[in-house]
Coordinates of C-alpha atoms in Angstrom, one line a residue:
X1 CA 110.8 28.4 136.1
X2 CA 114.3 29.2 134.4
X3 CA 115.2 32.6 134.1
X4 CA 115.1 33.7 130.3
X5 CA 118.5 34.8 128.7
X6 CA 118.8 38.7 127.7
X7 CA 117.2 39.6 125.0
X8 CA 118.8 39.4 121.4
X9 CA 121.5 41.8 120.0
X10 CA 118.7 43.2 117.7
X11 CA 117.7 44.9 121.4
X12 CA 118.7 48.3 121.1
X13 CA 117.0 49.9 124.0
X14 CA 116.0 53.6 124.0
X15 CA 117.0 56.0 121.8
X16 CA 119.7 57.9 123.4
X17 CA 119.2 61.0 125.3
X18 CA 121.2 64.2 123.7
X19 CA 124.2 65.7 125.8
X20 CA 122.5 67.8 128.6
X21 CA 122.1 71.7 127.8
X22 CA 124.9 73.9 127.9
X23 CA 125.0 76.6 130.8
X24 CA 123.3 79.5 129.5
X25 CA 121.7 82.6 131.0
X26 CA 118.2 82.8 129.4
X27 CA 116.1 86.2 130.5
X28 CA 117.0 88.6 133.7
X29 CA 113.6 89.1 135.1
X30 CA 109.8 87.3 134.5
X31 CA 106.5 88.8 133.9
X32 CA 107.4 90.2 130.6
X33 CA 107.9 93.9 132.3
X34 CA 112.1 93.3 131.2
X35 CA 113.9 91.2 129.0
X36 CA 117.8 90.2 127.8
X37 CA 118.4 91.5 124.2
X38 CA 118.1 89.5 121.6
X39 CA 120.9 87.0 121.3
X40 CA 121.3 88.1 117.1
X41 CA 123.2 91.2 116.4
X42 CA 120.7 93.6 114.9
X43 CA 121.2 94.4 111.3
X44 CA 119.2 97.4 110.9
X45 CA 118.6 99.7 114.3
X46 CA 115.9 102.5 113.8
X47 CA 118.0 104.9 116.0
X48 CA 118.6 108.8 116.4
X49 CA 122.0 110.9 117.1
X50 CA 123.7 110.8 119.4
X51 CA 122.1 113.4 121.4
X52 CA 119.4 110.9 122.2
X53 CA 116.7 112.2 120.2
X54 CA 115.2 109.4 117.5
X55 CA 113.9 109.2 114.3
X56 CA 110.5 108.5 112.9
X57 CA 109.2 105.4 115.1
X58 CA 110.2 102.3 113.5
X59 CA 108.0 99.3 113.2
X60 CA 107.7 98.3 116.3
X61 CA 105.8 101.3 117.2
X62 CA 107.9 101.9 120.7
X63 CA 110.5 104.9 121.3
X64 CA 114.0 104.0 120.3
X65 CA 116.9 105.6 121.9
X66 CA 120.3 105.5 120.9
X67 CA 123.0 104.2 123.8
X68 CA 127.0 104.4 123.2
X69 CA 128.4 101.6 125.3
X70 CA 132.2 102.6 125.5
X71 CA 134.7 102.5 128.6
X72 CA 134.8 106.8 128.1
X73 CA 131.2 107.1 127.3
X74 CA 128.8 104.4 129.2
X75 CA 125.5 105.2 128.4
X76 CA 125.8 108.6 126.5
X77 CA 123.1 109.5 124.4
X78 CA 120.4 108.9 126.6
X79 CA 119.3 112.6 127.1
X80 CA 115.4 112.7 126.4
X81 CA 114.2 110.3 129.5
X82 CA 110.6 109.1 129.5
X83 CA 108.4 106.3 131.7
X84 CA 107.2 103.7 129.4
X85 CA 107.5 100.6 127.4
X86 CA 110.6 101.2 125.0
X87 CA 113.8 100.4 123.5
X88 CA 117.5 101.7 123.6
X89 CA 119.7 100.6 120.7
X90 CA 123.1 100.0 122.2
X91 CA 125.9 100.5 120.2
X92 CA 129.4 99.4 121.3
X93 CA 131.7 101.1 119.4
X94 CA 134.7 99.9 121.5
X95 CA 137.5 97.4 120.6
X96 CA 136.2 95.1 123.0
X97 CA 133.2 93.1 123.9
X98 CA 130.9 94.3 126.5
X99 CA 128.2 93.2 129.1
X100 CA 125.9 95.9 129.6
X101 CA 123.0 96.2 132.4
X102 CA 120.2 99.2 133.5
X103 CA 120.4 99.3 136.9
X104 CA 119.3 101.7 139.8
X105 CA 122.6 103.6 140.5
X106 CA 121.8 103.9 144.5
X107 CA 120.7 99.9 145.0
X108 CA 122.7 98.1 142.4
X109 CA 119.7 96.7 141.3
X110 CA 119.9 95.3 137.6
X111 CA 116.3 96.0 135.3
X112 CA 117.8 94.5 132.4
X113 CA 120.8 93.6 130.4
X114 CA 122.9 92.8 127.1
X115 CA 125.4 89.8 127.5
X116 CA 129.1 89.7 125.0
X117 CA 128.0 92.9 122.9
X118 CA 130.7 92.5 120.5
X119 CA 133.1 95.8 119.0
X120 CA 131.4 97.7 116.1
X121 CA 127.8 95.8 117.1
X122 CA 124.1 97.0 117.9
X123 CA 121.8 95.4 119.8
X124 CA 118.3 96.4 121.0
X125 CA 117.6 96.0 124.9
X126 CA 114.1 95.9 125.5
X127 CA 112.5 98.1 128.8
X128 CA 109.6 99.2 130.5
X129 CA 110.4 102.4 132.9
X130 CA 108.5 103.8 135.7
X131 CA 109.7 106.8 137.6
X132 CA 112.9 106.3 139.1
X133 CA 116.9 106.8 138.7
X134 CA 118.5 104.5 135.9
X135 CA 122.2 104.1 134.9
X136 CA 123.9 102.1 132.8
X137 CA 126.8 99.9 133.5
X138 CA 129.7 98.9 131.4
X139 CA 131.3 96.0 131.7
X140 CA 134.1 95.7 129.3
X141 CA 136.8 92.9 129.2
X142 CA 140.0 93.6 131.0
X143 CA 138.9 96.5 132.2
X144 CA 136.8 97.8 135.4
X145 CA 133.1 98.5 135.1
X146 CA 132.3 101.9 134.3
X147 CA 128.6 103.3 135.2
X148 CA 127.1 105.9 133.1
X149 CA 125.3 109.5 134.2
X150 CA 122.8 108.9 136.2
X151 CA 118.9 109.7 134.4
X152 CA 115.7 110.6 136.3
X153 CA 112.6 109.4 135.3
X154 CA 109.5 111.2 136.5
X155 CA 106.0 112.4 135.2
X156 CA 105.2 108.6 133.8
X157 CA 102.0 106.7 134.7
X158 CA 103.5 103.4 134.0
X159 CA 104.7 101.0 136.2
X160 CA 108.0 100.0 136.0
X161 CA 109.5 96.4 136.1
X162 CA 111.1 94.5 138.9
X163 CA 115.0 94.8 139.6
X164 CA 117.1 92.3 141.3
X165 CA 120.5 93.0 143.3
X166 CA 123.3 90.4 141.3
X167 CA 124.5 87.5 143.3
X168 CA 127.9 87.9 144.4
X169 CA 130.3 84.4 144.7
X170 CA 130.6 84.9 148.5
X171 CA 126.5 85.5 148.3
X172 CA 126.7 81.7 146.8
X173 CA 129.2 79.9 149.1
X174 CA 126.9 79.5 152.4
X175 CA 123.8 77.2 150.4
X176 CA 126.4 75.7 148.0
X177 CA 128.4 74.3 151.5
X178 CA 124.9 73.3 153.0
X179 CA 123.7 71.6 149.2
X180 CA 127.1 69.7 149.2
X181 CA 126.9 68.8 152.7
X182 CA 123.6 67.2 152.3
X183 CA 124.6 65.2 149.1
X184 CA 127.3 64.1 151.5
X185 CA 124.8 62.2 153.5
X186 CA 123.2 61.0 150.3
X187 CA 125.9 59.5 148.9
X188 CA 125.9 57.2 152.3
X189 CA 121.9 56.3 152.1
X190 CA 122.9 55.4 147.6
X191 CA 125.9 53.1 149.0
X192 CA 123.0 51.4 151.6
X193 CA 120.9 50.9 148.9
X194 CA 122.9 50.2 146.1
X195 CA 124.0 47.2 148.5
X196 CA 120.6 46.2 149.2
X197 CA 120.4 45.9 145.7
X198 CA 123.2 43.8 145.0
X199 CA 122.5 41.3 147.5
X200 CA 119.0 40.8 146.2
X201 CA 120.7 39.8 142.7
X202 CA 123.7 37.7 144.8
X203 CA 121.0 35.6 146.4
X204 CA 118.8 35.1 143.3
X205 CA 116.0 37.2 144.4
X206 CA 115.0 39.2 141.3
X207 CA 111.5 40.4 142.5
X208 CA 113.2 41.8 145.1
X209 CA 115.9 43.5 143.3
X210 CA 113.8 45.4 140.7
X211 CA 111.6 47.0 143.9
X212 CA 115.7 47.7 145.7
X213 CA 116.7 48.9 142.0
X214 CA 113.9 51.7 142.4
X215 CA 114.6 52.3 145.8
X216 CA 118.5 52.9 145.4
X217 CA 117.7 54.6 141.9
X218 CA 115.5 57.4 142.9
X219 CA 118.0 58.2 145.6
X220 CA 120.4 59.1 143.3
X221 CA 117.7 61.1 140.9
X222 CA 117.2 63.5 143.6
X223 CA 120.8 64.7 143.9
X224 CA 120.9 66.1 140.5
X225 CA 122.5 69.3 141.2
X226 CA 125.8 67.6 142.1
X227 CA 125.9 65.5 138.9
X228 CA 128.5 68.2 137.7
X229 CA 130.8 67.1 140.5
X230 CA 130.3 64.0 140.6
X231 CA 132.9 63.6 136.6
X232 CA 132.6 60.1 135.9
X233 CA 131.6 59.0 138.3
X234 CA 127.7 60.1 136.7
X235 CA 128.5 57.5 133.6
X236 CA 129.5 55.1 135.9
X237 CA 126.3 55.2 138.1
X238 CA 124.1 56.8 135.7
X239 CA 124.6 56.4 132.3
X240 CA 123.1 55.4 128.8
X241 CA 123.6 53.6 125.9
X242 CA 124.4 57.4 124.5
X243 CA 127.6 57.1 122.4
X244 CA 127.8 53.1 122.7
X245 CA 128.0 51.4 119.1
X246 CA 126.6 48.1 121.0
X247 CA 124.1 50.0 122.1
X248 CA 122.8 47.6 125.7
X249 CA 124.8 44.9 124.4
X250 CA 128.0 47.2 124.6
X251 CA 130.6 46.3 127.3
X252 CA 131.1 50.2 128.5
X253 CA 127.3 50.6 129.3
X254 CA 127.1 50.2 133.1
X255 CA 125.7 51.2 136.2
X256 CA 121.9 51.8 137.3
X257 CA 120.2 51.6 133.7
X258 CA 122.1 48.2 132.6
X259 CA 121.2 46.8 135.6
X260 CA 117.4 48.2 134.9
X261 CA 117.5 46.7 131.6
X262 CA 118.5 42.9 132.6
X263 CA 116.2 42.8 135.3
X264 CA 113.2 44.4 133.2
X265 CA 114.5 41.8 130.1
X266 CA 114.7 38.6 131.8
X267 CA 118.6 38.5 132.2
X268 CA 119.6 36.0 134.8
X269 CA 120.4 36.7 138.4
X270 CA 124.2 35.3 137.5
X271 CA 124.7 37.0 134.6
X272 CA 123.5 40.5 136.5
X273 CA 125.6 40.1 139.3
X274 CA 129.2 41.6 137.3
X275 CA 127.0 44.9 136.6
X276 CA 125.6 45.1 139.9
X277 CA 129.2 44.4 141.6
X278 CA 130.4 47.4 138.9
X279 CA 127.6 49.8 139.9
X280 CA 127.6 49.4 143.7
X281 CA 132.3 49.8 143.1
X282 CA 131.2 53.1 141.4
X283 CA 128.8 54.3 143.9
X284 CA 130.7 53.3 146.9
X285 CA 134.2 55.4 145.2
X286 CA 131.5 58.4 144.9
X287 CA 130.5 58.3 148.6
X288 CA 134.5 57.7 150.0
X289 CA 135.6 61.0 147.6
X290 CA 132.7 63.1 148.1
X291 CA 134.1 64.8 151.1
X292 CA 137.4 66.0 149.2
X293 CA 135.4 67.4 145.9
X294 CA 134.0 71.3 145.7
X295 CA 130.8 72.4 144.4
X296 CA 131.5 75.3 142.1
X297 CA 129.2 78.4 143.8
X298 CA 128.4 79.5 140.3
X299 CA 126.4 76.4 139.1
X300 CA 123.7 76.3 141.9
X301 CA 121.3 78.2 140.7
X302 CA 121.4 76.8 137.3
X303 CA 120.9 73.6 138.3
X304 CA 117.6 74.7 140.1
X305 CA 116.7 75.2 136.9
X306 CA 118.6 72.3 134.9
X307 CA 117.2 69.4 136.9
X308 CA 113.5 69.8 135.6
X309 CA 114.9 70.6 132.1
X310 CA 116.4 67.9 131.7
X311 CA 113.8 66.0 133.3
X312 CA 111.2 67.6 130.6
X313 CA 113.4 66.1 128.2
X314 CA 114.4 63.0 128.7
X315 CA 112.3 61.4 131.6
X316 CA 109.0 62.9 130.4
X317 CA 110.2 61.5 126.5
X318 CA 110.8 57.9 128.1
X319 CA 114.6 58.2 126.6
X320 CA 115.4 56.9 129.4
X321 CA 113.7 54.2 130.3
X322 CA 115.2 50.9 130.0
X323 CA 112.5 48.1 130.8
X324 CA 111.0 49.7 134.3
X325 CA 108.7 52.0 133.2
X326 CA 109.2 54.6 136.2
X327 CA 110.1 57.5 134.4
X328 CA 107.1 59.1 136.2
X329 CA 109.2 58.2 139.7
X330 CA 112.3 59.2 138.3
X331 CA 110.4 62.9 137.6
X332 CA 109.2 63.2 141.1
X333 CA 112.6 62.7 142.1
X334 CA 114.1 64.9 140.3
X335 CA 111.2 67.4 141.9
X336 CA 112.4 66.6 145.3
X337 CA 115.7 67.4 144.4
X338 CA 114.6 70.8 142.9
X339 CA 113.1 71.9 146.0
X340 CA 115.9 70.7 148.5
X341 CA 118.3 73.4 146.3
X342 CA 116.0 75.8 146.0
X343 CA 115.6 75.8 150.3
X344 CA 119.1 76.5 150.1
X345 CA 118.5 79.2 147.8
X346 CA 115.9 80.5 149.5
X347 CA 117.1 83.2 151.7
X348 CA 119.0 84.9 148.3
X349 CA 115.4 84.5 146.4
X350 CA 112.9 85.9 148.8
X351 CA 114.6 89.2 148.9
X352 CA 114.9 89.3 145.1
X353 CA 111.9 89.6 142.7
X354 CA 112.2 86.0 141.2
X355 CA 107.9 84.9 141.2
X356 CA 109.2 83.0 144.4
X357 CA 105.7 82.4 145.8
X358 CA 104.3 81.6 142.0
X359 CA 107.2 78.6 141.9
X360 CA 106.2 77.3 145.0
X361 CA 103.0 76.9 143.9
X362 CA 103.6 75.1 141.0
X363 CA 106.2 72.6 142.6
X364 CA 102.9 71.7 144.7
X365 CA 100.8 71.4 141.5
X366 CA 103.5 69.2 139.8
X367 CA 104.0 66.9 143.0
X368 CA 100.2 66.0 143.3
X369 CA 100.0 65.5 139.8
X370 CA 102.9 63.2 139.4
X371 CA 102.0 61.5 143.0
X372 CA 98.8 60.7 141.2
X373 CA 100.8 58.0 139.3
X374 CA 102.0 56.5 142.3
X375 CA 99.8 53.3 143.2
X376 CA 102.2 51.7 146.2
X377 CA 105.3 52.2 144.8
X378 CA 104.3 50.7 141.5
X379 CA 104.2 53.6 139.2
X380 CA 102.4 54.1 136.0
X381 CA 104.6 53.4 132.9
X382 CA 104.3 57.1 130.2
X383 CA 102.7 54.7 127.4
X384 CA 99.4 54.0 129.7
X385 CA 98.8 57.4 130.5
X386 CA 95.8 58.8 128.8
X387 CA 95.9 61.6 126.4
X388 CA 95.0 63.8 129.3
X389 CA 96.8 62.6 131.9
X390 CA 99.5 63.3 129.3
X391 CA 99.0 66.9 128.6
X392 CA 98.4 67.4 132.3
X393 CA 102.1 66.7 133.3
X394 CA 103.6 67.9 130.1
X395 CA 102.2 71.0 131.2
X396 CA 102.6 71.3 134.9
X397 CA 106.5 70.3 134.4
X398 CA 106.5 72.7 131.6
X399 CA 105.2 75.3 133.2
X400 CA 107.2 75.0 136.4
X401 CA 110.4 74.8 134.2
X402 CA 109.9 78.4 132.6
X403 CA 109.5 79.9 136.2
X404 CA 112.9 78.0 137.5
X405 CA 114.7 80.0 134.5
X406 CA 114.2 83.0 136.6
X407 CA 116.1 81.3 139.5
X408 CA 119.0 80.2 136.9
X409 CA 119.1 84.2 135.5
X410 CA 119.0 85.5 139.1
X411 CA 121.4 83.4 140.8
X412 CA 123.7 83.9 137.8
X413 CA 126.9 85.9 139.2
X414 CA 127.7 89.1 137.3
X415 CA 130.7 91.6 137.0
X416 CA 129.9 94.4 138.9
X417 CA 133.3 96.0 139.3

């Protein structure tokens, strides 16, 4: 039977994913014992003098303190310790912006902190203490960190949340070199494939392409954390319809979803054969330029985090799907690329309180129930799941994404001096 001709220009494929997120740091520590302050400069702070001692409680029933964040005077005000779920108000009354953190003075060890606390601004910095030493740390732009007096806490029953030693750039550099040296040896396997791929559409052979498009495709999903590096390259190998006016039909939308989209839309083998010759160019300029490009040490642990996000977003929405209906492929994937960077993290993670052991649990729960999908290598398209199949991987993915923002916060390098 003749091959059918691409489908209309009314085809307008997917609706187009959103940029990915911007790097952010979202919350220092889990389990609710710490968090970051709140992002919005408080208008009104129930605070006391500056001797430390507070008003009448405010609303939210808890102690307030009242911190001076300066360069002279880091962390004056706190004079009337106590153990306990609580707030200190911080005030940077400065001319410059500051980061602050709580950490143990001896250790290093950060319990919670306040990111760009801008001159003349207040912002609450909610804690819960146990006994122990605290000090803060200043961290003001263009100057040195200063750290404040250091307080004692003792008498309290409660039990005070975890702290984490900050990741250093040099503590970075050793799982960055492996990560990057074992994309290297990916980018060889995605040229192999890619070829396979394109020979199957040289020779006619569509049946066999769309199983080699898979093949080649997922290899490339699970490198995710490199996708930064990678420039152009990513739009070249990787890219949507985002941004296109023609939307599939447009003349700049390449690489492994325009080739997805003629072979899932009954595009002939001759007409497929200028994308695939452009995708495999693309992928074969990635793997001879890998070796003289540099991961930057700072994104790693982000991107342990970033890959499922994104994967929550637009492979769990279907934005991305362009005729093959493997988004649920394309998420387990992206899972196996999550947990060959967070091996590499591994050895900074187990010695910092990041839920380590509750993550690895719930990478094993989202692998069986995503594997569940998986009949032979023909996966099961997102509009046939059931209701609860549905809610069952929203959920899983969901929840494994909140416990990977630990690993993005933790991993995040911070000013110490």
């Amino acid at each position: 039977m003749p091959e059918a001709a691409v489908g209309t220009a009314a085809d307008t494929g997917p609706a187009a994913p959103p940029p990915r997120p911007a790097r952010r740091r979202t919350l220092l520590l889990g389990g609710g014992a710490l968090v970051v302050a709140a992002a919005v400069v408080a208008a009104v702070l129930a605070t006391g003098g500056s001797d430390g001692r507070h008003a009448a409680r405010p609303s939210d029933g808890l102690r307030h303190t009242s911190v001076e964040i300066t360069s002279a005077a880091c962390g004056r005000g706190w004079t009337h310790p106590a153990a306990g779920k609580q707030v200190f108000d911080l005030h940077n009354d400065s001319g410059v912006a500051a980061e602050v953190y709580l950490t143990d003075p001896a250790s290093g060890a950060v319990y919670g902190e306040v990111e760009g606390l801008a001159p003349g601004t207040a912002r609450p910095l909610r804690v819960t203490l146990g006994n122990g030493s605290y000090a803060f740390k200043c961290v003001s732009d263009d100057a040195d960190a200063v750290t404040g007096p250091t307080v004692r806490v003792t008498g309290g029953t409660a039990k005070g949340g975890p702290a984490a030693v900050p990741v250093t750039q040099q503590d970075l550099i050793p799982p960055t070199l492996a990560y990057q040296k074992w994309i290297g040896a990916r980018t060889v396997e995605l040229a192999e494939k890619t070829d396979t791929l394109r020979a199957a559409i040289d020779r006619g052979d569509l049946a066999a392409a769309r199983k080699d498009w898979l093949t080649a495709h997922l290899v490339y999903e699970r490198m995710g954390a490199a996708y930064g590096t990678f420039g152009d390259a990513d739009s070249a190998i990787n890219g949507t319809t985002a941004g296109l006016t023609g939307g599939v039909h447009d003349k700049d939308f390449a690489g492994f979803h325009r080739v997805e989209y003629g072979l899932w839309h009954g595009e002939s083998a001759s007409g497929l054969r200028g994308p695939a010759a452009r995708l495999a160019k693309a992928v074969h300029e990635l793997r001879d330029g890998w070796p003289d490009q540099r991961m930057d040490p700072a994104d790693v642990g982000l991107r342990a985090h970033e890959i499922l996000e994104n994967t929550v977003q637009f492979e769990l929405t279907g934005r991305t799907d362009y005729g093959s209906g493997t988004n649920l492929a394309t998420a387990r994937a992206n899972l196996d690329g999550t947990a060959e960077l967070l091996g590499r993290l591994r050895p900074l993670l187990k010695t910092r309180d990041v839920g380590l052991s509750g993550i690895d649990t719930w990478m094993t729960r989202a692998g069986r129930t995503l594997d569940e999908f998986d009949h032979d290598g023909h996966w099961t398209p997102l509009d046939r799941l059931t209701r609860a199949q549905r809610e069952k991987v929203d959920a899983d993915l969901g929840e494994l994404v909140e416990r990977l923002a630990d690993v993005a916060a933790l991993t995040d390098v911070r000013r110490t001096a």
